[in-house]
Tab-separated table of C-alpha atoms in Angstrom:
chain	number	residue	atom	x	y	z
J	25	ALA	CA	-3.093	-4.742	16.370
J	26	GLN	CA	-2.583	-6.233	12.942
J	27	SER	CA	0.657	-7.219	11.252
J	28	VAL	CA	2.025	-8.876	8.137
J	29	ALA	CA	5.244	-10.824	7.732
J	30	GLN	CA	7.002	-11.455	4.445
J	31	PRO	CA	9.932	-13.621	5.507
J	32	GLU	CA	11.896	-13.434	2.252
J	33	ASP	CA	13.555	-10.215	1.130
J	34	GLN	CA	14.120	-11.716	-2.303
J	35	VAL	CA	12.922	-14.702	-4.280
J	36	ASN	CA	14.844	-15.894	-7.329
J	37	VAL	CA	13.129	-18.036	-9.950
J	38	ALA	CA	13.978	-19.202	-13.445
J	39	GLU	CA	11.510	-18.273	-16.152
J	40	GLY	CA	8.960	-21.003	-16.694
J	41	ASN	CA	9.252	-22.344	-13.162
J	42	PRO	CA	6.520	-21.959	-10.543
J	43	LEU	CA	6.943	-19.205	-7.992
J	44	THR	CA	5.750	-18.655	-4.449
J	45	VAL	CA	6.021	-15.467	-2.417
J	46	LYS	CA	5.205	-16.056	1.231
J	47	CYS	CA	3.001	-14.005	3.512
J	48	THR	CA	1.668	-14.590	7.004
J	49	TYR	CA	-0.595	-12.253	8.907
J	50	SER	CA	-1.980	-11.473	12.333
J	51	VAL	CA	-5.307	-9.730	12.837
J	52	SER	CA	-8.205	-9.903	15.236
J	53	GLY	CA	-11.352	-11.209	13.622
J	54	ASN	CA	-11.758	-12.015	9.949
J	55	PRO	CA	-8.995	-10.752	7.697
J	56	TYR	CA	-9.261	-9.073	4.352
J	57	LEU	CA	-6.031	-9.870	2.501
J	58	PHE	CA	-4.450	-8.202	-0.496
J	59	TRP	CA	-1.429	-8.487	-2.761
J	60	TYR	CA	0.042	-5.477	-4.511
J	61	VAL	CA	2.941	-5.255	-6.956
J	62	GLN	CA	5.302	-2.365	-7.569
J	63	TYR	CA	7.204	-2.212	-10.830
J	64	PRO	CA	10.243	0.108	-11.059
J	65	ASN	CA	9.295	3.794	-10.959
J	66	ARG	CA	5.624	2.929	-10.702
J	67	GLY	CA	3.023	3.020	-7.967
J	68	LEU	CA	1.488	0.025	-6.252
J	69	GLN	CA	-0.831	-2.001	-8.445
J	70	PHE	CA	-3.540	-4.206	-7.046
J	71	LEU	CA	-3.104	-7.900	-7.889
J	72	LEU	CA	-5.746	-9.806	-5.967
J	73	LYS	CA	-7.677	-10.009	-2.725
J	74	TYR	CA	-9.288	-12.504	-0.385
J	75	ILE	CA	-12.494	-11.421	1.278
J	76	THR	CA	-14.476	-14.597	1.853
J	77	GLY	CA	-15.381	-17.827	0.096
J	78	ASP	CA	-13.022	-19.961	-1.952
J	79	ASN	CA	-9.577	-20.120	-0.358
J	80	LEU	CA	-7.867	-19.938	-3.749
J	81	VAL	CA	-8.242	-16.543	-5.361
J	82	LYS	CA	-7.148	-15.616	-8.839
J	83	GLY	CA	-5.867	-12.232	-9.851
J	84	SER	CA	-4.134	-10.256	-12.555
J	85	TYR	CA	-1.288	-11.480	-14.770
J	86	GLY	CA	-1.918	-15.146	-13.945
J	87	PHE	CA	-1.219	-14.795	-10.231
J	88	GLU	CA	-3.197	-16.570	-7.552
J	89	ALA	CA	-3.049	-16.787	-3.787
J	90	GLU	CA	-4.159	-19.352	-1.277
J	91	PHE	CA	-5.734	-18.346	2.006
J	92	ASN	CA	-4.958	-20.736	4.851
J	93	LYS	CA	-6.745	-19.771	8.033
J	94	SER	CA	-5.095	-22.362	10.281
J	95	GLN	CA	-1.631	-21.237	9.221
J	96	THR	CA	-2.648	-17.560	8.925
J	97	SER	CA	-0.987	-17.447	5.542
J	98	PHE	CA	-1.778	-15.942	2.172
J	99	HIS	CA	1.010	-17.031	-0.162
J	100	LEU	CA	1.178	-15.643	-3.690
J	101	LYS	CA	1.733	-18.138	-6.479
J	102	LYS	CA	2.118	-18.409	-10.207
J	103	PRO	CA	2.475	-21.681	-12.135
J	104	SER	CA	4.974	-20.339	-14.669
J	105	ALA	CA	7.070	-17.249	-13.986
J	106	LEU	CA	7.946	-14.638	-16.596
J	107	VAL	CA	10.911	-12.280	-16.641
J	108	SER	CA	8.371	-9.449	-16.738
J	109	ASP	CA	7.071	-10.561	-13.324
J	110	SER	CA	10.246	-9.225	-11.738
J	111	ALA	CA	9.089	-6.558	-9.294
J	112	LEU	CA	8.476	-5.809	-5.620
J	113	TYR	CA	5.491	-7.587	-4.088
J	114	PHE	CA	3.627	-6.461	-0.994
J	115	CYS	CA	1.143	-8.411	1.070
J	116	ALA	CA	-1.401	-6.422	3.101
J	117	VAL	CA	-4.151	-7.082	5.621
J	118	ARG	CA	-7.159	-5.117	6.619
J	119	ARG	CA	-9.321	-5.654	9.686
J	120	PHE	CA	-13.050	-5.963	9.318
J	121	ILE	CA	-14.769	-3.283	11.393
J	122	ASN	CA	-18.255	-3.183	9.991
J	123	THR	CA	-19.844	-3.225	6.590
J	124	GLY	CA	-19.912	0.548	6.316
J	125	THR	CA	-16.372	1.387	7.370
J	126	ALA	CA	-13.282	1.597	5.257
J	127	SER	CA	-9.970	1.230	7.008
J	128	LYS	CA	-6.228	1.286	6.604
J	129	LEU	CA	-4.059	-1.414	5.086
J	130	THR	CA	-1.191	-2.910	7.053
J	131	PHE	CA	1.640	-3.983	4.762
J	132	GLY	CA	4.556	-6.342	4.966
J	133	THR	CA	8.107	-5.247	4.164
J	134	GLY	CA	7.882	-6.457	0.587
J	135	THR	CA	9.568	-9.268	-1.342
J	136	ARG	CA	11.618	-8.636	-4.430
J	137	LEU	CA	10.953	-11.236	-7.117
J	138	GLN	CA	13.721	-11.756	-9.622
J	139	VAL	CA	12.908	-13.965	-12.602
J	140	THR	CA	15.815	-14.878	-14.860
J	141	LEU	CA	16.125	-16.602	-18.207
Y	18	GLU	CA	-10.436	7.130	-15.984
Y	19	ALA	CA	-7.387	8.923	-14.612
Y	20	GLY	CA	-5.593	7.248	-11.740
Y	21	VAL	CA	-4.296	8.693	-8.520
Y	22	THR	CA	-1.716	11.361	-9.213
Y	23	GLN	CA	0.936	12.762	-6.914
Y	24	PHE	CA	3.148	15.813	-7.154
Y	25	PRO	CA	6.074	16.190	-7.112
Y	26	SER	CA	7.543	12.837	-8.076
Y	27	HIS	CA	10.797	13.701	-6.316
Y	28	SER	CA	11.765	16.320	-3.783
Y	29	VAL	CA	15.166	17.007	-2.264
Y	30	ILE	CA	15.231	19.470	0.610
Y	31	GLU	CA	17.532	20.400	3.457
Y	32	LYS	CA	16.839	19.638	7.062
Y	33	GLY	CA	14.670	22.348	8.548
Y	34	GLN	CA	12.951	23.263	5.307
Y	35	THR	CA	9.289	22.803	4.493
Y	36	VAL	CA	7.835	20.549	1.820
Y	37	THR	CA	4.262	20.100	0.650
Y	38	LEU	CA	3.173	16.974	-1.159
Y	39	ARG	CA	-0.010	16.850	-3.175
Y	40	CYS	CA	-2.341	13.990	-4.024
Y	41	ASP	CA	-5.231	14.000	-6.461
Y	42	PRO	CA	-7.423	10.941	-5.930
Y	43	ILE	CA	-9.559	9.253	-8.525
Y	44	SER	CA	-12.600	11.412	-9.165
Y	45	GLY	CA	-15.513	10.457	-6.939
Y	46	HIS	CA	-13.444	8.574	-4.391
Y	47	ASP	CA	-14.404	9.713	-0.916
Y	48	ASN	CA	-11.650	7.782	0.865
Y	49	LEU	CA	-8.106	9.096	0.632
Y	50	TYR	CA	-5.113	7.569	2.429
Y	51	TRP	CA	-1.511	8.583	2.952
Y	52	TYR	CA	1.205	5.977	3.488
Y	53	ARG	CA	4.981	6.144	3.753
Y	54	ARG	CA	7.748	3.699	3.014
Y	55	VAL	CA	11.106	4.328	4.598
Y	56	MET	CA	14.008	2.619	2.819
Y	57	GLY	CA	13.635	-1.144	2.859
Y	58	LYS	CA	10.878	-1.216	5.427
Y	59	GLU	CA	7.165	-1.803	5.312
Y	60	ILE	CA	4.690	0.659	3.891
Y	61	LYS	CA	3.191	2.398	6.901
Y	62	PHE	CA	-0.172	4.046	7.214
Y	63	LEU	CA	-0.217	7.751	8.035
Y	64	LEU	CA	-3.835	8.856	7.858
Y	65	HIS	CA	-7.228	8.402	6.258
Y	66	PHE	CA	-9.697	11.013	5.033
Y	67	VAL	CA	-13.352	10.429	4.336
Y	68	LYS	CA	-14.223	13.370	2.147
Y	69	GLU	CA	-12.733	16.347	4.024
Y	70	SER	CA	-12.783	14.733	7.472
Y	71	LYS	CA	-9.913	12.889	9.116
Y	72	GLN	CA	-11.216	9.412	9.855
Y	73	ASP	CA	-7.995	8.038	11.296
Y	74	GLU	CA	-4.742	9.887	11.862
Y	75	SER	CA	-3.174	7.375	14.173
Y	76	GLY	CA	-0.171	6.874	11.916
Y	77	MET	CA	0.994	10.474	11.773
Y	78	PRO	CA	4.476	10.440	13.319
Y	79	ASN	CA	4.411	13.841	15.032
Y	80	ASN	CA	3.100	17.381	14.814
Y	81	ARG	CA	5.575	18.313	12.093
Y	82	PHE	CA	3.199	16.593	9.684
Y	83	LEU	CA	-0.014	18.317	8.644
Y	84	ALA	CA	-2.509	16.850	6.205
Y	85	GLU	CA	-5.460	18.647	4.704
Y	86	ARG	CA	-8.198	17.841	2.271
Y	87	THR	CA	-10.167	20.995	1.805
Y	88	GLY	CA	-13.353	20.476	-0.156
Y	89	GLY	CA	-12.922	16.748	-0.111
Y	90	THR	CA	-11.019	16.598	-3.378
Y	91	TYR	CA	-7.219	16.742	-3.468
Y	92	SER	CA	-5.090	16.452	-0.364
Y	93	THR	CA	-1.814	17.974	0.759
Y	94	LEU	CA	0.714	16.666	3.245
Y	95	LYS	CA	3.061	19.270	4.664
Y	96	VAL	CA	6.219	18.482	6.576
Y	97	GLN	CA	7.532	21.424	8.586
Y	98	PRO	CA	10.337	21.470	9.550
Y	99	ALA	CA	11.683	18.414	7.756
Y	100	GLU	CA	14.090	16.062	9.540
Y	101	LEU	CA	16.451	13.463	8.095
Y	102	GLU	CA	14.228	10.592	9.229
Y	103	ASP	CA	11.364	11.937	7.114
Y	104	SER	CA	13.089	10.696	3.968
Y	105	GLY	CA	11.163	8.010	2.146
Y	106	VAL	CA	8.484	7.446	-0.449
Y	107	TYR	CA	5.082	8.901	0.327
Y	108	PHE	CA	2.164	7.127	-1.283
Y	109	CYS	CA	-1.373	8.316	-1.639
Y	110	ALA	CA	-4.283	5.967	-2.262
Y	111	SER	CA	-7.986	6.359	-2.810
Y	112	SER	CA	-11.036	4.153	-2.797
Y	113	GLN	CA	-14.715	4.524	-3.345
Y	114	GLU	CA	-15.998	1.839	-1.070
Y	115	ARG	CA	-18.304	2.113	1.852
Y	116	GLY	CA	-17.016	-1.150	3.249
Y	117	PRO	CA	-13.568	-2.624	3.813
Y	118	ASN	CA	-13.561	-5.175	1.032
Y	119	ARG	CA	-12.579	-2.914	-1.843
Y	120	GLU	CA	-9.038	-2.387	-2.971
Y	121	GLN	CA	-7.278	0.918	-2.683
Y	122	TYR	CA	-5.781	2.515	-5.787
Y	123	PHE	CA	-2.313	3.913	-5.286
Y	124	GLY	CA	-0.467	6.776	-6.872
Y	125	PRO	CA	3.151	6.559	-8.062
Y	126	GLY	CA	4.476	8.089	-4.863
Y	127	THR	CA	6.639	11.086	-4.006
Y	128	ARG	CA	10.235	10.308	-3.136
Y	129	LEU	CA	11.345	12.737	-0.431
Y	130	THR	CA	15.004	13.115	0.402
Y	131	VAL	CA	15.984	15.281	3.351
Y	132	THR	CA	19.697	16.140	3.471
C-alpha cells in the first residue's frame, strides 16, 4: 500500500519570506512524486514531479521540491512567497509498476498556504 | 488545447436520488481517472479507465457507483441511490502516457451535495 502524509493543515508565511510545505510518503519500490495546487474554484494544477535523477526538481511559478530518499520526504519550497501563492497544495505518490503501465495517484490531505503582506 | 471538463460544476440532490456526473478528457488521452475528495480529507482514487476498459476500480466505494466510458471518449459516473456520505468533490483526470511518469491533468471538479 502507498500513502502520503502532509502534517500541516495550514502554513502561514509573510510575502517575500521563504516557504516550505512538508510531505512524507510511503511506497514499495521507487516512488514517483508529484505536487499539485488548487486555487479557489479551480481544478488541480500540476506543479512539479520527481521521477529520477537530481533530487532537487524545479517546477511552475518558481516552486521547487527536494526528494530525500532516506527521510522519505518530498517537501515543496519557494525562496520568496507571493500573496498569489495562497492556495491548497497536494502532494501525491505513484508506485512504479512497469514502463508500460499507468496507475493511480495517492494524495495527502492537502496543506493550505496563506501568504500575507 | 482544451483541458479536462466536468459537468455539472455543482449538484444538490436529496438522499435516494440519482445523479450522473460527466467528464470529458483531453482529446487523445487514453487514460481517464475518477477521484473524490470528501470535506477536509485526502483526494481518493475511485477508478481508472484505459480507453473504454476499466483498468483499476479498486477505489469504488460500493455498488451504488457505476462508471462508464463508452467509446473510450467521455466518461460518466452515476450514483444511485445517493447517500449523505457521497457528498464531496468529484475530480476527473486524464493522461496520455504509456508509463507512470507523466502527470495527470485534472478537471475543475463537480461538487456534489446530498441532503
